Amino acid sequence: MKNIEVTIPKLGESVESVQLVRFTKNVGDFIQEDEVIAEVSTDKVDSDVPSTIAGKIIEFRFNEGDEIKIGEVFALIEPSENQQHSAQKTENIEEKKIENVTTSQTVNSIDTNQFLSPLVKSIIQKENLQSTDISQIKGSGRDGRISKNDVLNYIQNKSFTNDNLSDTLTENNIVSSSSFGAKDEIIEMDKMRQLISKHMKKSKQTSPHVTAYVEPDVTNFVKWREQNKAAFEGKYKQKLTFTPLIVDCVVRAIKDFPMINVSVDDTETKIIKHNEINIGIATALPNNNLIVPVIRQANELNLEGLAKGVNSIVDKARNNKLSPDDVRGGTFTISNVGTFGNLMGTPIINQPEVAILATGVIKKKPAVLETEFGDIIVARQFMYLSLSFDHRVIDGSLGGVFLKRISDYMENWDVNTQI
């Protein structure tokens, strides 16, 4: 029977390659269908790669630590009958125990019980890191696992001097002497930051960005949330932040103007109109990188569902628990720059989407209100909204009225809305 090729599956629109963290099996082992054959890492998440068939592993075409393109063949499996697996599996477990003992003996100088991939171990040994160093490295992988980038970042984040500069620079990261001082520090971008950099640069090169602004009066919006957040949490066991309320207003505006919920095909001659409204929420990770997990089919969710969706993806992002499905398929993104105390921002479009909303900090300001007795000055709550959009497919009129519609939904939030 013909050997089956196992390829790296697609793990998101912007993911073009992965780093092979480790194989969970050896050549010659038998493996069940859907059993994990390898662990890989991307700029977004760590992920398990399952076998597509039951059989015997014939060949691995890459080594741990290698970069592999999406869709590339990395293993060959010879299909076999299920009854052969049980006996072989028991034998493999015993072999694995022996292998683990042997491996642990090769890194006795590292006093840690944490799993370290062969690539990570080789870097640690090459750099002569001690157990005190390892204990200071915070793992960003699944279950706190230390990755190659975690080790490299730890090494690069140490202070450099002119005396040891030549020992730490490579041909690929030479720094001009005219721009480097004796007390300066060289920090190599981790893989996620490098890919974020490329993604942002590509977005600016792809889409002619235009940004529009509005400043809605969100007094009723703020008042309703303040009056109902405790009852909401008591009823639904979910915290009620401003984010699901904003998402609700955005979804309603997209329903009014569906041509915002589109993307452009690779030929730049066709517009793809999406039926689902999948809202991405820009979220900071523990390592200060940014990721955009997605609330799928937000157009079918009520406020309870939106709050649950927001809380779930934000919690998973902050604890490095996101899966590839959590970060794919977005059609519109929201970035809350108000979290950092910023009034407004000019966000970069998250390709292949065509628009992104930034929400600023909510601030109390004096405002002029018209009454039957004349104008009065009162304190009201305001916030800036800024919409960056792709001028290839969204003209100023559409971008402007869409942003104003979001503003209107926020300004006219019904204070009698029931939870």
Tab-separated table of C-alpha atoms in Angstrom, residues 193-207 209 348-349 351:
chain	number	residue	atom	x	y	z
A	193	ARG	CA	7.350	40.208	16.753
A	194	GLN	CA	9.151	39.644	13.442
A	195	LEU	CA	5.974	38.284	11.854
A	196	ILE	CA	3.836	41.056	13.344
A	197	SER	CA	6.307	43.531	11.850
A	198	LYS	CA	6.018	41.931	8.415
A	199	HIS	CA	2.225	41.720	8.702
A	200	MET	CA	1.899	45.424	9.576
A	201	LYS	CA	4.324	46.505	6.853
A	202	LYS	CA	2.489	44.388	4.283
A	203	SER	CA	-0.842	45.891	5.351
A	204	LYS	CA	0.393	49.444	4.795
A	205	GLN	CA	1.848	48.440	1.421
A	206	THR	CA	-1.367	46.657	0.402
A	207	SER	CA	-4.088	49.023	1.563
A	209	HIS	CA	-5.199	53.719	4.666
A	348	ILE	CA	-3.361	49.504	10.933
A	349	ILE	CA	-5.821	47.275	9.087
A	351	GLN	CA	-5.351	41.979	6.546
